[in-house]
Amino acid sequence: MSNGNGAPPEAGPPPQLNVLAQYTKDLSFENPNAPASLAPQAQQPQINIQINVGANNLAENEYEVALSVEGKAEAAGKLMFSFELVYAGVFRIMNVPKENLHPLVMIECPRLLFPFAREIIATSVRDGGFPPLMLDPVDFVSLYRQNMERQAEAQQTAAIKPS
């Protein structure tokens, strides 16, 4: 298709995703049983990690996205260490269709933040006296889908319950 002079139709401005700022919003590391927890252990610790994503609209095209990572390591029923990190960024998103905005904010923005959060956690665990904890990559698409399914189920349950 052409615009009458043989040229293709004008496309709108390209989508833009800019990182305006990124920062540690909250960080906590606990090693409550030190120095005993630093001694060689008979077995590998059990490590449990929880990851969540939240977002707030700050202005017309600006969003704060917060990546929350909580974890703890236990061995022989004793807590070796625990941590909580909220790492956030402010993103300017322009020229993105409305139907694509929510997935972009909840998938691509945390994907950009994750390597920095991973480094902060590895350094905090190392500075706590343990080998650095290198988090595996996160599939933010699956995490997004799980959260959307959970929200849909909660809405269905709320709609079924009598008031």
Tab-separated table of C-alpha atoms in Angstrom:
chain	number	residue	atom	x	y	z
A	1	MET	CA	0.000	0.000	0.000
A	2	SER	CA	1.250	3.508	-0.723
A	3	ASN	CA	0.348	7.058	0.216
A	4	GLY	CA	-0.344	8.071	-3.406
A	5	ASN	CA	3.190	8.977	-4.426
A	6	GLY	CA	4.584	5.433	-4.337
A	7	ALA	CA	6.046	5.774	-0.825
A	8	PRO	CA	4.925	3.476	2.002
A	9	PRO	CA	2.498	5.007	4.499
A	10	GLU	CA	4.075	6.967	7.324
A	11	ALA	CA	4.585	4.820	10.388
A	12	GLY	CA	4.021	6.388	13.784
A	13	PRO	CA	6.992	7.210	15.959
A	14	PRO	CA	8.881	4.102	17.112
A	15	PRO	CA	8.243	2.692	20.590
A	16	GLN	CA	10.650	3.968	23.243
A	17	LEU	CA	11.724	2.505	26.553
A	18	ASN	CA	14.184	4.624	28.514
A	19	VAL	CA	15.658	3.947	31.951
A	20	LEU	CA	15.598	7.279	33.780
A	21	ALA	CA	16.897	5.989	37.132
A	22	GLN	CA	17.561	2.786	38.997
A	23	TYR	CA	18.206	2.371	42.700
A	24	THR	CA	18.129	0.175	45.775
A	25	LYS	CA	14.889	0.979	47.543
A	26	ASP	CA	15.296	-1.503	50.418
A	27	LEU	CA	18.077	-3.919	51.352
A	28	SER	CA	18.372	-6.197	54.349
A	29	PHE	CA	20.849	-9.002	55.010
A	30	GLU	CA	20.789	-11.076	58.176
A	31	ASN	CA	23.299	-13.622	59.441
A	32	PRO	CA	21.718	-14.334	62.854
A	33	ASN	CA	23.760	-17.388	63.806
A	34	ALA	CA	27.231	-16.059	62.995
A	35	PRO	CA	29.931	-17.056	63.569
A	36	ALA	CA	28.613	-20.636	63.911
A	37	SER	CA	26.827	-20.374	60.539
A	38	LEU	CA	30.165	-19.661	58.847
A	39	ALA	CA	31.687	-23.017	59.853
A	40	PRO	CA	31.818	-25.757	57.204
A	41	GLN	CA	28.435	-27.468	56.937
A	42	ALA	CA	27.827	-31.212	56.591
A	43	GLN	CA	25.224	-30.641	53.894
A	44	GLN	CA	24.337	-28.044	51.306
A	45	PRO	CA	21.894	-25.445	52.615
A	46	GLN	CA	18.310	-25.363	51.391
A	47	ILE	CA	17.850	-22.042	49.592
A	48	ASN	CA	14.407	-20.554	49.030
A	49	ILE	CA	13.945	-17.519	46.751
A	50	GLN	CA	10.774	-15.471	46.132
A	51	ILE	CA	10.559	-12.884	43.346
A	52	ASN	CA	7.784	-10.349	42.772
A	53	VAL	CA	7.295	-7.349	40.504
A	54	GLY	CA	5.252	-4.242	41.226
A	55	ALA	CA	4.721	-1.034	39.279
A	56	ASN	CA	3.378	2.471	39.893
A	57	ASN	CA	2.454	5.066	37.315
A	58	LEU	CA	4.390	8.231	38.231
A	59	ALA	CA	3.432	10.495	35.335
A	60	GLU	CA	1.796	10.197	31.938
A	61	ASN	CA	4.629	8.132	30.401
A	62	GLU	CA	6.724	7.290	33.472
A	63	TYR	CA	6.561	4.190	35.633
A	64	GLU	CA	8.399	3.037	38.723
A	65	VAL	CA	8.978	-0.703	38.560
A	66	ALA	CA	10.126	-2.504	41.722
A	67	LEU	CA	11.730	-5.933	41.634
A	68	SER	CA	11.438	-7.605	45.065
A	69	VAL	CA	13.701	-10.548	45.831
A	70	GLU	CA	13.589	-12.356	49.162
A	71	GLY	CA	15.625	-15.377	50.101
A	72	LYS	CA	16.887	-17.500	52.915
A	73	ALA	CA	19.307	-20.361	53.360
A	74	GLU	CA	18.787	-23.032	56.010
A	75	ALA	CA	20.893	-26.025	56.980
A	76	ALA	CA	20.024	-28.621	59.602
A	77	GLY	CA	16.953	-26.598	60.578
A	78	LYS	CA	18.975	-23.456	61.338
A	79	LEU	CA	18.826	-20.201	59.442
A	80	MET	CA	22.196	-19.465	57.875
A	81	PHE	CA	21.246	-16.168	56.228
A	82	SER	CA	18.298	-14.260	54.834
A	83	PHE	CA	17.959	-11.227	52.627
A	84	GLU	CA	15.376	-8.882	51.190
A	85	LEU	CA	16.021	-6.565	48.279
A	86	VAL	CA	13.714	-4.133	46.536
A	87	TYR	CA	15.518	-2.816	43.481
A	88	ALA	CA	13.609	-0.284	41.427
A	89	GLY	CA	13.834	1.763	38.290
A	90	VAL	CA	11.980	4.645	36.718
A	91	PHE	CA	11.145	4.035	33.075
A	92	ARG	CA	9.798	6.355	30.398
A	93	ILE	CA	7.669	4.442	27.917
A	94	MET	CA	6.338	6.167	24.840
A	95	ASN	CA	4.560	5.197	21.622
A	96	VAL	CA	3.530	1.751	22.877
A	97	PRO	CA	-0.019	0.548	22.151
A	98	LYS	CA	-2.166	0.460	25.296
A	99	GLU	CA	-2.681	-3.334	25.046
A	100	ASN	CA	1.111	-3.864	25.105
A	101	LEU	CA	1.908	-1.429	27.916
A	102	HIS	CA	1.161	-3.659	30.940
A	103	PRO	CA	3.212	-6.643	29.688
A	104	LEU	CA	6.072	-4.299	28.752
A	105	VAL	CA	6.128	-2.726	32.217
A	106	MET	CA	5.807	-6.062	34.047
A	107	ILE	CA	8.161	-8.163	31.864
A	108	GLU	CA	10.764	-6.041	30.079
A	109	CYS	CA	11.395	-3.498	32.844
A	110	PRO	CA	12.176	-6.114	35.540
A	111	ARG	CA	14.277	-8.008	32.976
A	112	LEU	CA	16.435	-4.877	32.676
A	113	LEU	CA	16.667	-4.499	36.476
A	114	PHE	CA	17.440	-8.156	37.279
A	115	PRO	CA	21.203	-8.244	36.527
A	116	PHE	CA	21.786	-5.338	38.910
A	117	ALA	CA	19.657	-6.932	41.658
A	118	ARG	CA	21.490	-10.228	41.127
A	119	GLU	CA	24.852	-8.506	41.642
A	120	ILE	CA	23.679	-6.733	44.818
A	121	ILE	CA	22.477	-10.040	46.283
A	122	ALA	CA	25.676	-11.897	45.350
A	123	THR	CA	27.785	-9.159	46.936
A	124	SER	CA	25.640	-8.985	50.090
A	125	VAL	CA	25.800	-12.750	50.620
A	126	ARG	CA	29.573	-12.736	50.002
A	127	ASP	CA	30.044	-9.826	52.391
A	128	GLY	CA	28.018	-11.806	54.956
A	129	GLY	CA	30.757	-14.472	54.946
A	130	PHE	CA	29.278	-16.966	52.463
A	131	PRO	CA	30.093	-17.833	48.874
A	132	PRO	CA	28.299	-15.407	46.508
A	133	LEU	CA	24.746	-16.489	45.727
A	134	MET	CA	24.336	-16.376	41.957
A	135	LEU	CA	20.623	-16.338	41.194
A	136	ASP	CA	19.504	-18.235	38.114
A	137	PRO	CA	17.985	-16.160	35.323
A	138	VAL	CA	14.265	-15.462	35.809
A	139	ASP	CA	11.616	-16.116	33.176
A	140	PHE	CA	9.622	-12.911	33.625
A	141	VAL	CA	7.119	-13.995	30.948
A	142	SER	CA	6.148	-17.048	33.036
A	143	LEU	CA	6.083	-14.962	36.218
A	144	TYR	CA	3.771	-12.465	34.478
A	145	ARG	CA	1.457	-15.231	33.270
A	146	GLN	CA	1.304	-16.812	36.741
A	147	ASN	CA	0.431	-13.459	38.314
A	148	MET	CA	-2.260	-12.774	35.698
A	149	GLU	CA	-3.779	-16.254	36.263
A	150	ARG	CA	-3.706	-15.719	40.032
A	151	GLN	CA	-5.479	-12.358	39.647
A	152	ALA	CA	-8.108	-13.879	37.329
A	153	GLU	CA	-8.775	-16.696	39.833
A	154	ALA	CA	-9.063	-14.187	42.690
A	155	GLN	CA	-11.557	-12.113	40.679
A	156	GLN	CA	-13.619	-15.223	39.885
A	157	THR	CA	-13.613	-16.285	43.523
A	158	ALA	CA	-14.655	-12.772	44.610
A	159	ALA	CA	-17.463	-12.752	42.014
A	160	ILE	CA	-18.797	-16.130	43.225
A	161	LYS	CA	-18.850	-15.317	46.957
A	162	PRO	CA	-22.117	-13.793	48.159
A	163	SER	CA	-21.779	-10.401	49.860
